[in-house]
Coordinates of C-alpha atoms and ligand atoms in Angstrom, one line a residue:
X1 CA 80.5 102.7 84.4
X2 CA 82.1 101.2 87.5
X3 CA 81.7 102.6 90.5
X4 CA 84.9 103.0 92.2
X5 CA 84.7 103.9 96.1
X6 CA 87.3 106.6 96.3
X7 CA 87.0 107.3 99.7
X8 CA 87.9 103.7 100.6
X9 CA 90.8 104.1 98.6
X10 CA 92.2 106.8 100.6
X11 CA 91.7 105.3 103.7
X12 CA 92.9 102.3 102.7
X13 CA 96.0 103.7 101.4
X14 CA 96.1 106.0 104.8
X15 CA 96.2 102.9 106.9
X16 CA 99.0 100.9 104.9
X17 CA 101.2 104.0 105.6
X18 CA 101.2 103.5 109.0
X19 CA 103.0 100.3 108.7
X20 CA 106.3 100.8 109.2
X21 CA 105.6 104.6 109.5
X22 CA 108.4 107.2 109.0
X23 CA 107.9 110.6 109.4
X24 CA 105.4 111.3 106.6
X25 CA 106.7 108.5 104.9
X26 CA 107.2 104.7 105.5
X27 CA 110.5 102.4 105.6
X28 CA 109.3 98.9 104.6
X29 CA 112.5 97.6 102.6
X30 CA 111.7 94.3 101.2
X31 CA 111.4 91.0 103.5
X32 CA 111.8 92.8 106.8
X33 CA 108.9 92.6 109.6
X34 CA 107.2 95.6 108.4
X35 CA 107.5 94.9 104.7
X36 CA 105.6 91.3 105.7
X37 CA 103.1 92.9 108.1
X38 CA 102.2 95.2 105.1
X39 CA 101.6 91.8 102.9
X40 CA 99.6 90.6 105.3
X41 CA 97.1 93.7 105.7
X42 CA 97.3 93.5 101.7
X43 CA 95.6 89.5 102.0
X44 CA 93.1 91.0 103.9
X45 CA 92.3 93.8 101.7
X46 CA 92.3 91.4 98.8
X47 CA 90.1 88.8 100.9
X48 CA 87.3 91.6 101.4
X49 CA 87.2 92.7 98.0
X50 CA 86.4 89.1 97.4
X51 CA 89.7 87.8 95.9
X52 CA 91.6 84.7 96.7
X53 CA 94.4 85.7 98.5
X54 CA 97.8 83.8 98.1
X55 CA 101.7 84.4 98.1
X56 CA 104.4 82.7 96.4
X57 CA 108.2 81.7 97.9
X58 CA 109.5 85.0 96.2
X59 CA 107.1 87.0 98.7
X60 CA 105.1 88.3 95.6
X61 CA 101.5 88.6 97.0
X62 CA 98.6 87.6 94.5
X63 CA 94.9 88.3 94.8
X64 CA 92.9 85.6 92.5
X65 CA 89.3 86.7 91.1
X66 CA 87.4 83.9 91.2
X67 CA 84.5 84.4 88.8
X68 CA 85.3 83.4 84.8
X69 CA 85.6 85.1 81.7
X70 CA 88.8 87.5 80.9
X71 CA 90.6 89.1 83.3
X72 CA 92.7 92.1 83.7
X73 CA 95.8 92.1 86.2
X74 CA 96.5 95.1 88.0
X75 CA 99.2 96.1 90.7
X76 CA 102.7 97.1 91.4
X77 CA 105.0 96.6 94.7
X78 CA 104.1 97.5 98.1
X79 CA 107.9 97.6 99.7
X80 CA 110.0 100.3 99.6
X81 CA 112.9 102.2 99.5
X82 CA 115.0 103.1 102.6
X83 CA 113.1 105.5 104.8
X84 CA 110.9 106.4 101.3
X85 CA 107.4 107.6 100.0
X86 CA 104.0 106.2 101.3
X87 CA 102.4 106.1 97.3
X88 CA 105.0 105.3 95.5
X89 CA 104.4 101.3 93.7
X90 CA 101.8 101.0 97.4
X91 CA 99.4 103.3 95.1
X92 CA 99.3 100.7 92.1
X93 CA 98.5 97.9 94.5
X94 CA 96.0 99.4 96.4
X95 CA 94.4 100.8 93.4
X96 CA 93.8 97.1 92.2
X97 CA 92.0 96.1 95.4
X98 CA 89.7 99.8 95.1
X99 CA 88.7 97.9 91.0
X100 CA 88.4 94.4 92.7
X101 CA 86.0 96.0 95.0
X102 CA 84.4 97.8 92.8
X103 CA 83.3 94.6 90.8
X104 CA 85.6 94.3 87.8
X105 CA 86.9 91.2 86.9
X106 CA 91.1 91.8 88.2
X107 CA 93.8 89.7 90.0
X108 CA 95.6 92.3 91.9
X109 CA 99.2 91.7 92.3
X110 CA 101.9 93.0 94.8
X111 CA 105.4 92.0 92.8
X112 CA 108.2 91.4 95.4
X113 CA 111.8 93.5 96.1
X114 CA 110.9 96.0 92.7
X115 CA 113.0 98.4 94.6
X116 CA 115.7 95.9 94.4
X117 CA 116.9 95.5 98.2
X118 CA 118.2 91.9 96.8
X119 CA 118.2 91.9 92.7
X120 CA 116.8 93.2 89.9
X121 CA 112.9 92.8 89.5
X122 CA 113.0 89.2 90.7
X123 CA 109.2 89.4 91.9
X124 CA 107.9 90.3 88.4
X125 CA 110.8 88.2 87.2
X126 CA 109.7 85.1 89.3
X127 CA 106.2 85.3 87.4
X128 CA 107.3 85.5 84.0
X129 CA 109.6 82.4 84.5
X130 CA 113.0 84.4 84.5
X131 CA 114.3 84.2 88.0
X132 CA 116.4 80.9 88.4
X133 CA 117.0 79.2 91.9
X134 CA 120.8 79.9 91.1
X135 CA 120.0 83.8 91.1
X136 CA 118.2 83.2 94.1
X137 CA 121.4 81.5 95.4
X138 CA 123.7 84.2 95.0
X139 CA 121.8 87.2 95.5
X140 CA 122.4 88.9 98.6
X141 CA 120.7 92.6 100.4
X142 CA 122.9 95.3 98.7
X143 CA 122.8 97.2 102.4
X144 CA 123.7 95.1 104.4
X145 CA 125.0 91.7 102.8
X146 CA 122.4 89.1 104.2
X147 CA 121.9 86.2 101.5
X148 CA 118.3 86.4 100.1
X149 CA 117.8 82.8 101.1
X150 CA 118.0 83.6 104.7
X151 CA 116.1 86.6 104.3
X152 CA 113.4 84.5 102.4
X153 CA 113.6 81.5 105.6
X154 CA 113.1 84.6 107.9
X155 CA 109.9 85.9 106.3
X156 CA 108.8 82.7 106.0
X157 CA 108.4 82.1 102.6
X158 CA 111.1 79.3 102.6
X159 CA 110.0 76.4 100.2
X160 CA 106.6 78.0 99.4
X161 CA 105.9 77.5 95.0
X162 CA 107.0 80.2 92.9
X163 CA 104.1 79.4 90.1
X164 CA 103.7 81.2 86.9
X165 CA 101.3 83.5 85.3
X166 CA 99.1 82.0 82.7
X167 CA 99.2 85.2 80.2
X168 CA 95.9 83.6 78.2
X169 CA 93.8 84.7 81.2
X170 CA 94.7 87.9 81.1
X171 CA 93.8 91.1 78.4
X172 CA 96.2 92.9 79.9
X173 CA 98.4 94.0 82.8
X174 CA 97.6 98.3 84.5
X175 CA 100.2 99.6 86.7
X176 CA 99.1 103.2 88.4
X177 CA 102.3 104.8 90.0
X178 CA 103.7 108.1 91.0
X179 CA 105.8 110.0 88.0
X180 CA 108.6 110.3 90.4
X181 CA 109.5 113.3 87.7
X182 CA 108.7 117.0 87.8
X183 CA 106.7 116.5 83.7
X184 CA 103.0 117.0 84.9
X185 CA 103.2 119.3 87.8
X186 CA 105.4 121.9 86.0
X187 CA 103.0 122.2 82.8
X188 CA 99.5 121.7 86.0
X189 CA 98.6 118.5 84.5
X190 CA 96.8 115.8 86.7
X191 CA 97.4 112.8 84.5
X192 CA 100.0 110.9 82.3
X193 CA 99.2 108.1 80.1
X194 CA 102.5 106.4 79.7
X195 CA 103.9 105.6 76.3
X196 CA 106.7 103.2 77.1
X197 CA 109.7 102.7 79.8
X198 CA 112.5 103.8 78.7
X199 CA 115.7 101.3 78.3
X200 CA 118.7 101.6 80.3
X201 CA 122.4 101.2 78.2
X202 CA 125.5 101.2 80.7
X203 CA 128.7 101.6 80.5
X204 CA 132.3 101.3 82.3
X205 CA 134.6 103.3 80.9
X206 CA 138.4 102.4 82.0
X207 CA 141.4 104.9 81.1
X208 CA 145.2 104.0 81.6
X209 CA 147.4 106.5 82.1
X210 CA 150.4 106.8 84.5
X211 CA 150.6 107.1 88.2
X212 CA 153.2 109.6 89.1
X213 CA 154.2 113.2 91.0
X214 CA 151.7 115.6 90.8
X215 CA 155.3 118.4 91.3
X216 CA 158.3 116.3 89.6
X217 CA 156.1 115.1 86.6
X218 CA 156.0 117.9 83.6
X219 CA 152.8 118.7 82.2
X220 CA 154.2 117.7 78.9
X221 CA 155.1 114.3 80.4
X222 CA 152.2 113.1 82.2
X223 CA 149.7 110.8 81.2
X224 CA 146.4 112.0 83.3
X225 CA 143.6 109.4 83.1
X226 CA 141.6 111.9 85.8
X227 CA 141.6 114.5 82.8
X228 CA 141.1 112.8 80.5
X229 CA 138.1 111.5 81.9
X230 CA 136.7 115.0 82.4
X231 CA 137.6 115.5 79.0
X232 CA 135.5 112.5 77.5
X233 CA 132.9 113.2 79.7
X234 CA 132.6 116.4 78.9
X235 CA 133.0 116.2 75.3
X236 CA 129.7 113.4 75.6
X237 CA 128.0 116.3 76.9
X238 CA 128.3 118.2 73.8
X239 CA 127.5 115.8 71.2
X240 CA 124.5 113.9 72.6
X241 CA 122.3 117.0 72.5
X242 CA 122.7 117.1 68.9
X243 CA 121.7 113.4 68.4
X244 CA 118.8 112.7 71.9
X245 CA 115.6 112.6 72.0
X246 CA 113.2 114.9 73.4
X247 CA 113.1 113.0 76.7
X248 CA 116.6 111.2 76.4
X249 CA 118.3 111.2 79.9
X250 CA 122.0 110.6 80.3
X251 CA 124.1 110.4 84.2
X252 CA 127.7 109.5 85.0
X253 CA 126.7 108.3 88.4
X254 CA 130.5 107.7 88.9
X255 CA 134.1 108.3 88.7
X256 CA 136.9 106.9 90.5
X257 CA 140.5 108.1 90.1
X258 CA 143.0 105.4 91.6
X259 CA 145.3 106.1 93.4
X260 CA 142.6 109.0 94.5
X261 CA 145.5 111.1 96.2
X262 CA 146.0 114.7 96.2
X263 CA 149.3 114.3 95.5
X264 CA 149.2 111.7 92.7
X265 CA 148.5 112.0 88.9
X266 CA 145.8 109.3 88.9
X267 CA 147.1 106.2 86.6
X268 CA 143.4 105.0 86.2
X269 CA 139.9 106.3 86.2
X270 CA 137.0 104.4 86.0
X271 CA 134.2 105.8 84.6
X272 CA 130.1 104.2 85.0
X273 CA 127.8 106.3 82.6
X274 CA 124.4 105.5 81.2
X275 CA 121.9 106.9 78.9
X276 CA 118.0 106.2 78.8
X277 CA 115.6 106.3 75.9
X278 CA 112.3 104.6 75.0
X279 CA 113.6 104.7 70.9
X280 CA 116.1 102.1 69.8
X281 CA 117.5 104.1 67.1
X282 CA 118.1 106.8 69.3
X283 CA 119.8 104.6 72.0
X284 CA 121.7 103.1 69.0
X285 CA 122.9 106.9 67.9
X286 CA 123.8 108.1 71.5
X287 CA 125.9 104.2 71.2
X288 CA 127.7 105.5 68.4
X289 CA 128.3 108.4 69.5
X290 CA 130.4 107.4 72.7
X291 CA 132.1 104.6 70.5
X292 CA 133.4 107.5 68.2
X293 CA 134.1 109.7 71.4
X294 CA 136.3 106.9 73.0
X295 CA 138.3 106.2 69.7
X296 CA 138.8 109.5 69.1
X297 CA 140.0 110.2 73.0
X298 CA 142.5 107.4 72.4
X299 CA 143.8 109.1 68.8
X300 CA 144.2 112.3 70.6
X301 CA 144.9 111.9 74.9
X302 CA 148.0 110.3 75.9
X303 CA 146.2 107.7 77.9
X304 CA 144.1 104.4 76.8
X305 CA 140.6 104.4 77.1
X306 CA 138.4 101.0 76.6
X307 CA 134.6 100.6 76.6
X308 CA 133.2 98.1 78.4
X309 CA 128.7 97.8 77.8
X310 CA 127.5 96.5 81.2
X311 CA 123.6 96.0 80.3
X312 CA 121.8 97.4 77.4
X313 CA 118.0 96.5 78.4
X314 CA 115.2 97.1 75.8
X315 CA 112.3 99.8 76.0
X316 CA 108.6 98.5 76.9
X317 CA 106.7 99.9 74.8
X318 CA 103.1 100.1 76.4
X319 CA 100.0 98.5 74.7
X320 CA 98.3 101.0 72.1
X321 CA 94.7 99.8 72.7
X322 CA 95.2 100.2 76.8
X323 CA 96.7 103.6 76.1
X324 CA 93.9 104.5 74.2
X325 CA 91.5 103.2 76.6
X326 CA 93.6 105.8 79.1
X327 CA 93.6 108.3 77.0
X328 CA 89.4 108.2 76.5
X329 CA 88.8 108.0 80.1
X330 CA 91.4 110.8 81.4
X331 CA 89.7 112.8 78.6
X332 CA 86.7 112.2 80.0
X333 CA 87.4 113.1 83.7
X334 CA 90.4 115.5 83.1
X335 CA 89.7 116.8 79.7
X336 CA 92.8 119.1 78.8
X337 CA 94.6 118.4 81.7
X338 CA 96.6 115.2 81.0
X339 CA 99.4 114.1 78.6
X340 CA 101.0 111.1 76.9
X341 CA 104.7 110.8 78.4
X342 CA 107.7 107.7 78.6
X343 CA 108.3 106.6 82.0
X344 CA 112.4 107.2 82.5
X345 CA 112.2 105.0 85.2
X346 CA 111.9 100.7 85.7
X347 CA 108.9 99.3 86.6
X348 CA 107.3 95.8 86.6
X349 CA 105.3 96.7 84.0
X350 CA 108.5 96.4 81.5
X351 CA 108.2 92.4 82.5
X352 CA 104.5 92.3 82.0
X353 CA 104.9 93.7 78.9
X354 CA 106.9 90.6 78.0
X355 CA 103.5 88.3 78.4
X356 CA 100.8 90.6 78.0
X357 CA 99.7 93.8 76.7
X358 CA 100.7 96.3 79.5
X359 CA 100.0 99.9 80.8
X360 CA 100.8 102.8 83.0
X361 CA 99.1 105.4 84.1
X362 CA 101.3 108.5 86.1
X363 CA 100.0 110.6 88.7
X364 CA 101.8 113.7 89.8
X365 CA 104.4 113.9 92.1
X366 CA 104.5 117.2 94.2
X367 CA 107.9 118.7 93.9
X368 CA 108.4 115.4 91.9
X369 CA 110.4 113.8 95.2
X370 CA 109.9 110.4 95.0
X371 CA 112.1 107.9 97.0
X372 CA 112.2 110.0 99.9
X373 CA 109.8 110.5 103.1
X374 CA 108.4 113.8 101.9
X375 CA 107.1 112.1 98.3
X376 CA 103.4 112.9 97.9
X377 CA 100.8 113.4 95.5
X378 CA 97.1 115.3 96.2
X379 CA 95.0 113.3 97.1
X380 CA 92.1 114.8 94.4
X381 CA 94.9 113.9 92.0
X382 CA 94.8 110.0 93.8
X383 CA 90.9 109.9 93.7
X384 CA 91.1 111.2 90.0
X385 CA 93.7 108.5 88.7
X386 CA 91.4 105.8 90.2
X387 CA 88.2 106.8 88.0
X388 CA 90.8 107.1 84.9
X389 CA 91.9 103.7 85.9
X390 CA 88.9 102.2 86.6
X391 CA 87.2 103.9 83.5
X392 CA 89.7 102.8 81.4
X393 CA 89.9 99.1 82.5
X394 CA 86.2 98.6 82.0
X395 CA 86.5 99.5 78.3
X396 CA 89.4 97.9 77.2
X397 CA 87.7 95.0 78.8
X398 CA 84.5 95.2 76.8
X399 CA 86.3 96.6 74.0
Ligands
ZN401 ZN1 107.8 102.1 92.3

């Protein structure tokens, strides 16, 4: 079995936290001075566990083994979110370098902006051939407006090659990352080998009504897209529990009422709502479901209600033999103690998937914070995920 040096793993994953350092946490958003200092230390790291470092003009950082035979790739993103968590994709990466070291035949990857500062997944998008220079053009930071082009000439990466992954050298892609979710802790688990990530299917909802006196207008009279909003929304809440899945999510993350006075019956609401699943068919009922909901809203509310689908992604499923290969080793070092569970969140790995067969493997999250400073994990739990991971990469690579 490989040895993996677990002590190294934790200081190495000490000392990136200090770049960029905030509170217990770190704030390295993507392309600014701290986020590129941390790419740097990474091209070291990869350098002395005897890779050949590189990065591309998309800032994704790449560690290249250089002996032959197949290879696995392993890593996840090293920036973060605003003032965020030290572990959160920085665990993944690092993780990589801690296999590399230990002698197994990996390219370690760091994929660029996953926390999508300036798009959506344009490092891991980049390698797979999905990210066009006209995206490039128009993207721009989502803070604070500054083109990613400029952001790209400031960091230096300006006119570097943005090459392609060759799929055929890999057997497969690992990404180790936090759960970001409450799942293992609550039921004192140490380990979750991930199933699949979970689509994401959104939604505007726009309801006309009619803007008029909140005193002169009747009850009778009025035409409130506000309630009826409340109405749909909650009547969604009803229904979808009888048609999810066990881990189906679903969030209205917004409504807006205009004119949005105190005084005015609101003439128009818009609505943004979503619902995530790792099962088509059940994304497909929940669908249905809020089709019927809308038509049946418009049959019975005195305002108009349309559906408009902003982006219905697919699930990733992850790669049965890689789980397996998880499964085996967390058994073996955490026998009883870990679970197969989706991931309800993004991660590169849904993009790998799209080449290669891909993994996950979740540690837990204390408290399950994640994207904040406090976000942590034990580190018994850290050193334990690495021997699962390393375990597990070996086999699948003999296997
Ligand atoms: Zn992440």
């Amino acid at each position: 079995m490989a040895q993996v040096d677990t002590d190294r793993f934790l200081k190495d994953l000490n000392e990136l936290r200090k770049i960029g350092a905030y509170k217990t946490g770190v704030h390295r958003p993507t392309y600014s001075p701290e986020d590129m200092e941390s790419r740097r230390w990474l091209m070291e790291r990869m350098r002395e566990a005897g890779l050949e470092p590189s990065i591309d003009g998309i800032g994704n950082v790449f560690g290249r083994h250089p002996g032959p035979g197949p290879k696995l790739l392993v890593g996840s993103h090293i920036e973060t979110q605003n003032h965020a968590g030290w572990l959160d994709g920085a665990l993944g990466v690092v993780a990589g370098v801690a296999l590399a070291r230990a002698g197994l035949p990996v390219d370690v990857v760091a994929f660029a902006d996953e926390e999508g500062h300036y798009g959506s997944f344009i490092g891991s998008r980049s390698l797979i051939g999905l990210l066009e220079e006209s995206e490039i053009d128009s993207l721009k930071n989502r803070y604070h407006g500054k083109p990613l082009r400029e952001a790209l000439r400031e960091a230096g990466l300006e006119g570097l090659p943005r090459p392609r992954l060759d799929p055929a050298r890999y057997k497969g892609f690992f990404e180790m990352h936090i759960e970001q979710g409450t799942q293992l802790e609550s039921q004192g688990l140490r380990a979750g080998v991930v199933t699949g990530i979970v689509a994401i299917w959104q939604y505007r909802l726009i309801i006309e009504g009619m803007q008029d006196h909140a005193g002169g207008t009747t009850m009778a009279e009025r035409k409130d897209a506000g309630l009826t909003a409340v109405r749909l929304l909650a009547r969604i809440d009803r229904e979808f529990p009888m048609l999810c899945g066990p881990r189906s999510t679903w969030t209205c993350g917004r409504i807006a009422l205009d004119p949005g006075a105190p005084s005015i019956i609101p003439g128009r609401a818009e609505v943004l709502f979503q619902f995530r699943d790792i099962d088509t068919a059940v994304l497909e009922r929940l669908r249905e479901c809020l089709q019927r909901v809308v038509q049946e809203m418009n049959r019975t509310e005195r305002t108009r209600t349309t559906l408009e689908t902003m982006s219905e992604s697919r699930p990733a499923p992850c790669d049965p033999a890689m789980q397996a290969a998880l499964a085996a080793a967390a058994e073996r070092h955490a026998s009883g103690q870990w679970q197969h569970m989706p991931s309800g969140a993004g991660h590169d790995a849904q993009y790998m998937a799209r080449v290669m067969p891909a993994a996950m493997l979740f540690t837990p999250s204390i408290g399950g914070i994640s994207h904040h400073w406090s976000e942590d994990t034990k580190e018994e739990d850290l050193a334990l995920n690495l021997r699962i991971l390393a375990d597990a990469a070996e086999a699948y690579l003999r296997g």
